[in-house]
Amino acid sequence: KAGVTQTPRYLIKTRGQQVTLSCSPISGHRSVSWYQQTPGQGLQFLFEYFSETQRNKGNFPGRFSGRQFSNSRSEMNVSTLELGDSALYLCASSIEGDLTYEQYFGPGTRLTVT
Amino acid sequence: GDSVTQMEGPVTLSEEAFLTINCTYTATGYPSLFWYVQYPGEGLQLLLKATKADDKGSNKGFEATYRKETTSFHLEKGSVQVSDSAVYFCALSDTGGFKTIFGAGTRLFVKA
């Protein structure tokens, strides 16, 4: 079974631009979460989707948004990029009904904002 | 709110040394506890988990026991290898919030 895939793996953008990152979960997984990883803040939760509905959102500004499609694939968008948005963005999927909420992570998208 | 605190790194050990990485948590309810590992340039991988008090998770020689009385989930390995060099994250599941809460991570360097 294929793992979680994220595209692109690397991205360089200029301040003020916007960016869209994509995540395909493991087949059969309907929960998709996004995390931002930076050296200073560690792993911070962005949002979680299940069956196209956002069930939870972290403490990030409205410039960060996401969505999930009917095939469970998810995208996140960051508008008006700032230098501080440079980070590794990780996507994770979980099995429906797994009460332990074990997560399977993708390799991440490394975003650099210049 | 729920939180996870783990020992700061980096931790540097010689090959075959004993490893302990401390982790304590604060949570309402009864979360599941995890150790995830991140190798350079990769995403996180689940190393082990425990779902209730006194459970012991184990994998690849690593072990951790869910201690409710001390709210701890310390990671141990009897004999580390160079290939164990990575960043280790302690985490708990906030199933009511559909998210995982991570500690800050501990970087481990193992010297040959």
PDB file of C-alpha atoms in Angstrom, chain B residues 34-90:
ATOM      1  CA  PHE B  34       3.425   7.837  21.020  1.00  0.00           C
ATOM      2  CA  TRP B  35       7.058   8.096  20.119  1.00  0.00           C
ATOM      3  CA  TYR B  36       7.708   9.216  16.567  1.00  0.00           C
ATOM      4  CA  VAL B  37      11.140   9.354  14.907  1.00  0.00           C
ATOM      5  CA  GLN B  38      12.306  11.656  12.143  1.00  0.00           C
ATOM      6  CA  TYR B  39      15.378  10.793  10.108  1.00  0.00           C
ATOM      7  CA  PRO B  40      17.167  13.558   8.178  1.00  0.00           C
ATOM      8  CA  GLY B  41      15.161  14.790   5.216  1.00  0.00           C
ATOM      9  CA  GLU B  42      12.145  12.654   5.997  1.00  0.00           C
ATOM     10  CA  GLY B  43       8.747  12.895   7.600  1.00  0.00           C
ATOM     11  CA  LEU B  44       7.851  11.358  10.945  1.00  0.00           C
ATOM     12  CA  GLN B  45       7.506   7.624  11.447  1.00  0.00           C
ATOM     13  CA  LEU B  46       5.716   5.963  14.311  1.00  0.00           C
ATOM     14  CA  LEU B  47       8.253   4.194  16.513  1.00  0.00           C
ATOM     15  CA  LEU B  48       5.925   2.823  19.200  1.00  0.00           C
ATOM     16  CA  LYS B  49       2.713   3.561  21.013  1.00  0.00           C
ATOM     17  CA  ALA B  50       0.761   2.738  24.181  1.00  0.00           C
ATOM     18  CA  THR B  51      -2.945   3.199  24.526  1.00  0.00           C
ATOM     19  CA  LYS B  52      -3.625   2.808  28.248  1.00  0.00           C
ATOM     20  CA  ALA B  53      -1.931   2.979  31.624  1.00  0.00           C
ATOM     21  CA  ASP B  54       0.812   0.398  32.247  1.00  0.00           C
ATOM     22  CA  ASP B  55       0.940  -0.568  28.574  1.00  0.00           C
ATOM     23  CA  LYS B  56       4.454  -1.009  27.209  1.00  0.00           C
ATOM     24  CA  GLY B  57       5.113  -0.107  23.597  1.00  0.00           C
ATOM     25  CA  SER B  58       8.136  -1.633  21.918  1.00  0.00           C
ATOM     26  CA  ASN B  59       9.750  -1.693  18.487  1.00  0.00           C
ATOM     27  CA  LYS B  60      13.279  -2.138  17.076  1.00  0.00           C
ATOM     28  CA  GLY B  61      14.713  -2.496  20.593  1.00  0.00           C
ATOM     29  CA  PHE B  62      13.066   0.694  21.851  1.00  0.00           C
ATOM     30  CA  GLU B  63      10.604   0.562  24.737  1.00  0.00           C
ATOM     31  CA  ALA B  64       8.370   2.982  26.629  1.00  0.00           C
ATOM     32  CA  THR B  65       5.817   2.384  29.393  1.00  0.00           C
ATOM     33  CA  TYR B  66       2.681   4.467  29.910  1.00  0.00           C
ATOM     34  CA  ARG B  67       2.919   5.610  33.533  1.00  0.00           C
ATOM     35  CA  LYS B  68      -0.253   7.365  34.592  1.00  0.00           C
ATOM     36  CA  GLU B  69       0.857   7.936  38.174  1.00  0.00           C
ATOM     37  CA  THR B  70       3.903   9.925  37.039  1.00  0.00           C
ATOM     38  CA  THR B  71       2.364  11.094  33.734  1.00  0.00           C
ATOM     39  CA  SER B  72       5.453   9.875  31.928  1.00  0.00           C
ATOM     40  CA  PHE B  73       6.364   7.901  28.817  1.00  0.00           C
ATOM     41  CA  HIS B  74      10.156   7.681  28.800  1.00  0.00           C
ATOM     42  CA  LEU B  75      11.881   6.145  25.772  1.00  0.00           C
ATOM     43  CA  GLU B  76      14.647   3.591  26.386  1.00  0.00           C
ATOM     44  CA  LYS B  77      16.961   1.418  24.356  1.00  0.00           C
ATOM     45  CA  GLY B  78      19.568  -0.879  25.773  1.00  0.00           C
ATOM     46  CA  SER B  79      22.199  -0.537  23.041  1.00  0.00           C
ATOM     47  CA  VAL B  80      22.031   2.254  20.476  1.00  0.00           C
ATOM     48  CA  GLN B  81      23.465   2.079  16.973  1.00  0.00           C
ATOM     49  CA  VAL B  82      24.751   4.785  14.650  1.00  0.00           C
ATOM     50  CA  SER B  83      21.637   4.239  12.549  1.00  0.00           C
ATOM     51  CA  ASP B  84      19.483   5.389  15.500  1.00  0.00           C
ATOM     52  CA  SER B  85      20.729   8.957  15.018  1.00  0.00           C
ATOM     53  CA  ALA B  86      17.560  10.974  14.434  1.00  0.00           C
ATOM     54  CA  VAL B  87      15.115  13.318  16.129  1.00  0.00           C
ATOM     55  CA  TYR B  88      12.651  11.666  18.519  1.00  0.00           C
ATOM     56  CA  PHE B  89       9.256  13.165  19.304  1.00  0.00           C
ATOM     57  CA  CYS B  90       7.031  12.229  22.204  1.00  0.00           C
TER      58      CYS B  90
END
